[in-house]
Short mmCIF file of C-alpha atoms in Angstrom, two decimals:
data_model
loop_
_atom_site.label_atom_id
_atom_site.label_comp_id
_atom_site.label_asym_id
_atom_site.label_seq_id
_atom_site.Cartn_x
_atom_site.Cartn_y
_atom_site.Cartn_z
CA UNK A 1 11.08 -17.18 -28.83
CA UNK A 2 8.83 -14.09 -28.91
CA UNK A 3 10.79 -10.74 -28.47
CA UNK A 4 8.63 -8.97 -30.80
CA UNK A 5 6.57 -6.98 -28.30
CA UNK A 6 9.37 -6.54 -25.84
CA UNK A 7 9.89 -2.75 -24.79
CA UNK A 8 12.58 -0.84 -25.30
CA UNK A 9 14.72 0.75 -22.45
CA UNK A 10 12.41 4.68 -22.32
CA UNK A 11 15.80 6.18 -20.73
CA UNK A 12 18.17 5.52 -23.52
CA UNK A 13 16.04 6.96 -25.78
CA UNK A 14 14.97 10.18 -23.81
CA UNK A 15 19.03 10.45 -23.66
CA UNK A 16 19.61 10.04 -27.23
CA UNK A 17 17.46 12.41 -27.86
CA UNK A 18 18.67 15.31 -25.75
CA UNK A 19 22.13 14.61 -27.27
CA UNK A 20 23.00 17.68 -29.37
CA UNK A 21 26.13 15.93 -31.29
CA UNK A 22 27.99 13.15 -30.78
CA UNK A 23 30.58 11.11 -32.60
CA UNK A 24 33.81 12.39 -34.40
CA UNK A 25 33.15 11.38 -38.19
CA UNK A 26 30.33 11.02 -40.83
CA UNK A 27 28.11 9.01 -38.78
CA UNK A 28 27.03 5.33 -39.09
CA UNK A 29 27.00 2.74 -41.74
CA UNK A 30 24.68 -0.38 -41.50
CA UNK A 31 25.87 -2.73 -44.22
CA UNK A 32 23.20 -5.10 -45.35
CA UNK A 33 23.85 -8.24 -47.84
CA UNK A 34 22.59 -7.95 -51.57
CA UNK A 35 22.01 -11.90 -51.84
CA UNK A 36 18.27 -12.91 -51.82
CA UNK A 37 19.59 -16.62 -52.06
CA UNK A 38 21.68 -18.86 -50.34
CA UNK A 39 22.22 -22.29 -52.58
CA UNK A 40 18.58 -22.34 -53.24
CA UNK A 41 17.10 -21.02 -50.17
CA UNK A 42 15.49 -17.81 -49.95
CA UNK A 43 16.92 -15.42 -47.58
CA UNK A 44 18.21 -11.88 -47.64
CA UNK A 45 19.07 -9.41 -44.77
CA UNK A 46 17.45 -9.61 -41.37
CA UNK A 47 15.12 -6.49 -40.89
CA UNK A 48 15.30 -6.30 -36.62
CA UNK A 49 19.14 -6.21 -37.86
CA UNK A 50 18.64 -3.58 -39.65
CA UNK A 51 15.76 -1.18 -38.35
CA UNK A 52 16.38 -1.52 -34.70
CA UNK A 53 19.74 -0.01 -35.07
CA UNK A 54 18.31 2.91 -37.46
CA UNK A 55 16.15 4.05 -35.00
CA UNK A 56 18.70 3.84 -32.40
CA UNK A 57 21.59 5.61 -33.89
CA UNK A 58 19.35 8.18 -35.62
CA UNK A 59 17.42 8.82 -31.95
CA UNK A 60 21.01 9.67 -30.53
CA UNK A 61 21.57 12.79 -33.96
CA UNK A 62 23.83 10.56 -36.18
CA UNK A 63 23.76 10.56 -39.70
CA UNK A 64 22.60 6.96 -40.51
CA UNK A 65 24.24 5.53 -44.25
CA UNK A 66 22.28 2.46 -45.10
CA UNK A 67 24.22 0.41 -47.66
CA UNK A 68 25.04 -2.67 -48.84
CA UNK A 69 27.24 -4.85 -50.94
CA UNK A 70 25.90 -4.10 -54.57
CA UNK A 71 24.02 -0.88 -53.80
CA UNK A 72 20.08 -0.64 -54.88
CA UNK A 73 17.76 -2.33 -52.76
CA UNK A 74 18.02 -4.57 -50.07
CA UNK A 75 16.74 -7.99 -50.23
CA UNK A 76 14.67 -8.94 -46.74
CA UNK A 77 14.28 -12.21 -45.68
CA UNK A 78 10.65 -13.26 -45.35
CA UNK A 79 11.11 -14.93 -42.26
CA UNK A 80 11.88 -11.43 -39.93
CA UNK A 81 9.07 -10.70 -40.68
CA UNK A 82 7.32 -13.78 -39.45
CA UNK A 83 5.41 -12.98 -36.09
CA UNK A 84 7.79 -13.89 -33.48
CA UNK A 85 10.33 -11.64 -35.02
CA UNK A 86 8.32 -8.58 -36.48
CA UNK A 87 9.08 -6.18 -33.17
CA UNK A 88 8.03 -2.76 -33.23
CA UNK A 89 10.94 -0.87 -34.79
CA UNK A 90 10.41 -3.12 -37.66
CA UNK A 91 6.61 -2.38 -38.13
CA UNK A 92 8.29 1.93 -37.93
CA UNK A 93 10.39 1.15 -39.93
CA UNK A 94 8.08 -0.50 -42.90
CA UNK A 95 5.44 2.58 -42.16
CA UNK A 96 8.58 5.27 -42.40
CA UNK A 97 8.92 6.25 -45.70
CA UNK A 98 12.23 8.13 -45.55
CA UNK A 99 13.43 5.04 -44.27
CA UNK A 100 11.97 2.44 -46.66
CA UNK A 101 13.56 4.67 -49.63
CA UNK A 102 16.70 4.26 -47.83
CA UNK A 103 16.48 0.45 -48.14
CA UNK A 104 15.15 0.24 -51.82
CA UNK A 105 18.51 3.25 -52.72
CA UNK A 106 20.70 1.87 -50.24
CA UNK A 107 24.55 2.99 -51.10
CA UNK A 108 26.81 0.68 -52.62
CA UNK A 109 29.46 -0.07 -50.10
CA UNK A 110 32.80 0.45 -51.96
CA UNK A 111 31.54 4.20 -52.54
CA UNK A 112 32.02 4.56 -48.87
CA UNK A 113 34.15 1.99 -48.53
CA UNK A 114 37.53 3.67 -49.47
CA UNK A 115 36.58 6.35 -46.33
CA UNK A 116 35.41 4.02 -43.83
CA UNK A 117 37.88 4.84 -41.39
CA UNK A 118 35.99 8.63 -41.64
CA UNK A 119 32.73 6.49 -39.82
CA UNK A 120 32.04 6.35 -36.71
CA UNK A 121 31.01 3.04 -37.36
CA UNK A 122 30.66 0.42 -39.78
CA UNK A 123 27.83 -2.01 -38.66
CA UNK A 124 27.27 -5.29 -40.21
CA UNK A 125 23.45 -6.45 -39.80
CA UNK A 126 23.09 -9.96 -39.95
CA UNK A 127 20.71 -12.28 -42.35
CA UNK A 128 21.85 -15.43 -44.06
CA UNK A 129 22.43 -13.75 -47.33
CA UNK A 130 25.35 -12.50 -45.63
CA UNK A 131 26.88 -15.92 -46.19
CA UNK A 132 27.47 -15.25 -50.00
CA UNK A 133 28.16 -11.46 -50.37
CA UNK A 134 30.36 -10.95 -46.83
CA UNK A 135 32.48 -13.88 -48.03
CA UNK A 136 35.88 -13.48 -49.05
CA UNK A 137 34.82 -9.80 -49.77
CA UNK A 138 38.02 -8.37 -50.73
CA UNK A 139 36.59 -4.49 -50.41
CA UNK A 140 34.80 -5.37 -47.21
CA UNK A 141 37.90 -6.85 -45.64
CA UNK A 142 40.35 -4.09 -46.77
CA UNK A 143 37.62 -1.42 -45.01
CA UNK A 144 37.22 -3.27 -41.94
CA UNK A 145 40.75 -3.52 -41.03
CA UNK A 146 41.43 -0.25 -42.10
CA UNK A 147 38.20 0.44 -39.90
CA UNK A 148 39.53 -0.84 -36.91
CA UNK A 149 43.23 0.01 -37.22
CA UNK A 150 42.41 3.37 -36.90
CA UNK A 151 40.80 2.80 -33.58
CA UNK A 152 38.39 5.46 -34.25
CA UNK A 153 35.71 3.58 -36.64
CA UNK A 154 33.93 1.25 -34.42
CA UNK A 155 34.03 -2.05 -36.23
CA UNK A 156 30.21 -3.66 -35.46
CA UNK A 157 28.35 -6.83 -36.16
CA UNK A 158 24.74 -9.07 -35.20
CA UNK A 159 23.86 -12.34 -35.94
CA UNK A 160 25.54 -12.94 -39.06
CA UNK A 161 27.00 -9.99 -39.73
CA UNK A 162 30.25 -11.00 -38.26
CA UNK A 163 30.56 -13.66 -41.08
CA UNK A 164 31.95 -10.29 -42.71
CA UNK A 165 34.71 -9.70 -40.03
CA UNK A 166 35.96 -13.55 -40.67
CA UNK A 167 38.59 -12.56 -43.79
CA UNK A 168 39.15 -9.41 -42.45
CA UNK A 169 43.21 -9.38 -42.08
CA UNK A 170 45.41 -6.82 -39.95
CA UNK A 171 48.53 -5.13 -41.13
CA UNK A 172 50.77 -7.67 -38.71
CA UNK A 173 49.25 -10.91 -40.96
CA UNK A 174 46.72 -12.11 -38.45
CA UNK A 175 43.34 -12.81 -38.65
CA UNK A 176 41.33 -8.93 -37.11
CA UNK A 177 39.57 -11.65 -34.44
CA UNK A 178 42.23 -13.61 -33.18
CA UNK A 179 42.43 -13.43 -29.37
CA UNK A 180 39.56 -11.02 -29.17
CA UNK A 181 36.62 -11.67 -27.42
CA UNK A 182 33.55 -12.08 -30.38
CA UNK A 183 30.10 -13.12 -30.42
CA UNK A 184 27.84 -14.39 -33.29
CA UNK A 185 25.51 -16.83 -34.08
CA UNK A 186 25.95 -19.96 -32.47
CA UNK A 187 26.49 -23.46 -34.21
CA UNK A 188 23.38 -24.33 -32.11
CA UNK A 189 21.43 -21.64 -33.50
CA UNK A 190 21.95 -22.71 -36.65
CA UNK A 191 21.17 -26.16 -36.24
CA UNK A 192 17.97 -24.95 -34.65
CA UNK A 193 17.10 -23.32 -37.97
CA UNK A 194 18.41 -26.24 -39.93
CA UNK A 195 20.52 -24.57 -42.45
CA UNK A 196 23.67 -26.19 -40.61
CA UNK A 197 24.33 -27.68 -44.24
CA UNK A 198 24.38 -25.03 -46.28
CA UNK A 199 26.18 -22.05 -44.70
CA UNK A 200 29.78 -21.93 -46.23
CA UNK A 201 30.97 -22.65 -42.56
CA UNK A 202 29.53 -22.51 -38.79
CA UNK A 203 30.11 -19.10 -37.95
CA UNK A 204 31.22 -20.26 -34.21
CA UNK A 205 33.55 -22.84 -35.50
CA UNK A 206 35.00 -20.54 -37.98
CA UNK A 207 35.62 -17.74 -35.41
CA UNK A 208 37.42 -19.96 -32.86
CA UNK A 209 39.47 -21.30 -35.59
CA UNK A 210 40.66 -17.70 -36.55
CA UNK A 211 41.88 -17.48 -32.77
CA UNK A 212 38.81 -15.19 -31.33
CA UNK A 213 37.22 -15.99 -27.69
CA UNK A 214 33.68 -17.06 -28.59
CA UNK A 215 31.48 -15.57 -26.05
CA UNK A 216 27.59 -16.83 -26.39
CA UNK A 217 24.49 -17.81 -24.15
CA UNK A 218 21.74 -20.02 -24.72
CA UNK A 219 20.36 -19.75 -27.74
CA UNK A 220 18.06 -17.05 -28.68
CA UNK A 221 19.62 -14.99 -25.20
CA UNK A 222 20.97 -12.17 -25.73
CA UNK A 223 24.46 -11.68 -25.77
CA UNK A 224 26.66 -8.60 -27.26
CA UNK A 225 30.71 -8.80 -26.73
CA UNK A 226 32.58 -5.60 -26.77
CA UNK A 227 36.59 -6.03 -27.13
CA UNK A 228 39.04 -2.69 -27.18
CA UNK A 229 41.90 -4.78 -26.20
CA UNK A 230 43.42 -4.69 -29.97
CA UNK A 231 44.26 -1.64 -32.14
CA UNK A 232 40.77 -0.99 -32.30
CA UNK A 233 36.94 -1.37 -31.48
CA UNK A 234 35.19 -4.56 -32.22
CA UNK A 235 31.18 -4.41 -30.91
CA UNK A 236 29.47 -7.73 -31.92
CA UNK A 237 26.12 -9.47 -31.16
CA UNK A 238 24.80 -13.23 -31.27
CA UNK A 239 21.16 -13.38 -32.90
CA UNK A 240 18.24 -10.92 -33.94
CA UNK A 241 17.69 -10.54 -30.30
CA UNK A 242 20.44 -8.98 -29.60
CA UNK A 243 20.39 -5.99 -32.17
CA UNK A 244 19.51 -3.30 -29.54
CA UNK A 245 22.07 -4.50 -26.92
CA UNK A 246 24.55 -4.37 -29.62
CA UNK A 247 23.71 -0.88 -31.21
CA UNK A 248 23.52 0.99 -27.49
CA UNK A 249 27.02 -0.64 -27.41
CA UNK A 250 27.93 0.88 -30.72
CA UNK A 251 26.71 4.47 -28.92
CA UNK A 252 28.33 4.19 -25.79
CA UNK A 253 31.64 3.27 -27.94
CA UNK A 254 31.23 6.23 -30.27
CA UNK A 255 30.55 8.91 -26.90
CA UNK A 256 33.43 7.08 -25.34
CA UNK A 257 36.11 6.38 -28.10
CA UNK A 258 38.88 3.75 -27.74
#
């Protein structure tokens, strides 16, 4: 796997950035974990999950909130920055200073929390810490389906970010996923990394017991799912790979609305 030096596509860009405003509400918020360890092992937020997505929405004149679960800054797992995962908007976004303060200050999500549906989007980036913070996250799960039951606040996840969609409950009693079409990170993937033991549950496994079409390639591919066919707007992507797929989903959703 080496995506690190792959190019982005010149044309969405040059697009983005003749777009003079786009979007209804207050722009985009990428929530990142605040856990820096999973029973023992090190991990934190995945910084392609992050970055890529930063660049993208901010490129295309949206107001970019970076947050996450306790506020302050963001814990980054060591290993996105290991070489075959260090891509380019990673390396901007360590050298961008406005944006590195962002991630040290990031917001603490139940200050925005209680306007979410006021988003454009709410956009989960991914990381294993994500497995302790996005877990039965009774603020996260309350915005989210408030989120997408508007059907204006595009609900948005990579990797693991959907972990954090997995409680999220709609006003009828049923799971936010069930019988929509969601990707994530595979059960594969996550025996290929060998932390298959101590995730809380395979996110795969968990999502097609809530009732949600799994949709997925081979691992590492990328993959993004978008599903309108509920109340609302559900973007989500499979692995690291597939953060700019899954953002310039997240755009075409917020020029297009529901």
């Amino acid at each position: 796997l080496n995506h690190a030096d792959s190019e982005r596509p010149s044309e969405v860009m040059s697009e983005a950035k003749s777009e003079a405003k786009i979007g209804r509400g207050k722009g985009v918020v990428i929530l990142s974990t605040s856990a820096s360890e999973l029973k023992g092992h090190k991990t934190g937020a995945w910084l392609e999950e992050i970055a890529t997505p930063y660049y993208l929405f901010k490129e295309a004149g949206l107001k970019v909130t970076i947050a996450s679960i306790k506020g302050g800054e963001i814990p980054i797992d060591a290993g996105s920055k290991g070489e075959n995962f260090y891509t380019a908007d990673c390396k901007k976004f360590d050298a961008d200073k406005d944006a590195t303060a962002a991630l040290k200050n990031s917001v603490k999500f139940a200050d925005v929390a209680k306007d979410a549906v006021s988003y454009d989007s709410i956009y989960l980036a991914g990381g294993h810490g994500t497995c302790v913070d996005f877990v039965d996250n009774k603020i996260l799960n309350k915005a989210l389906a408030e989120a997408y039951e508007s059907g204006k606040c595009v609900v948005a996840a990579d990797c693991h970010g959907p972990v954090g969609i997995c409680g999220v409950t709609l006003k009828n009693g049923d799971p936010m996923v069930k019988g929509l079409e969601v990707s994530g990170f595979t059960d594969d993937e996550e025996r290929a990394v060998k932390l298959e033991k101590i995730v809380p549950w395979l996110l795969e496994s968990k999502l097609v017991e809530l009732g949600a079409k799994f949709i997925k390639k081979d691992n590492w591919a990328v993959c993004v799912s978008c599903d309108t066919s509920g109340e609302g707007i559900l973007v989500t992507g499979q692995n690291p790979g597939s953060s700019h797929a899954c953002a310039q989903k997240v755009l075409e959703m917020i020029k297009k609305g529901k």
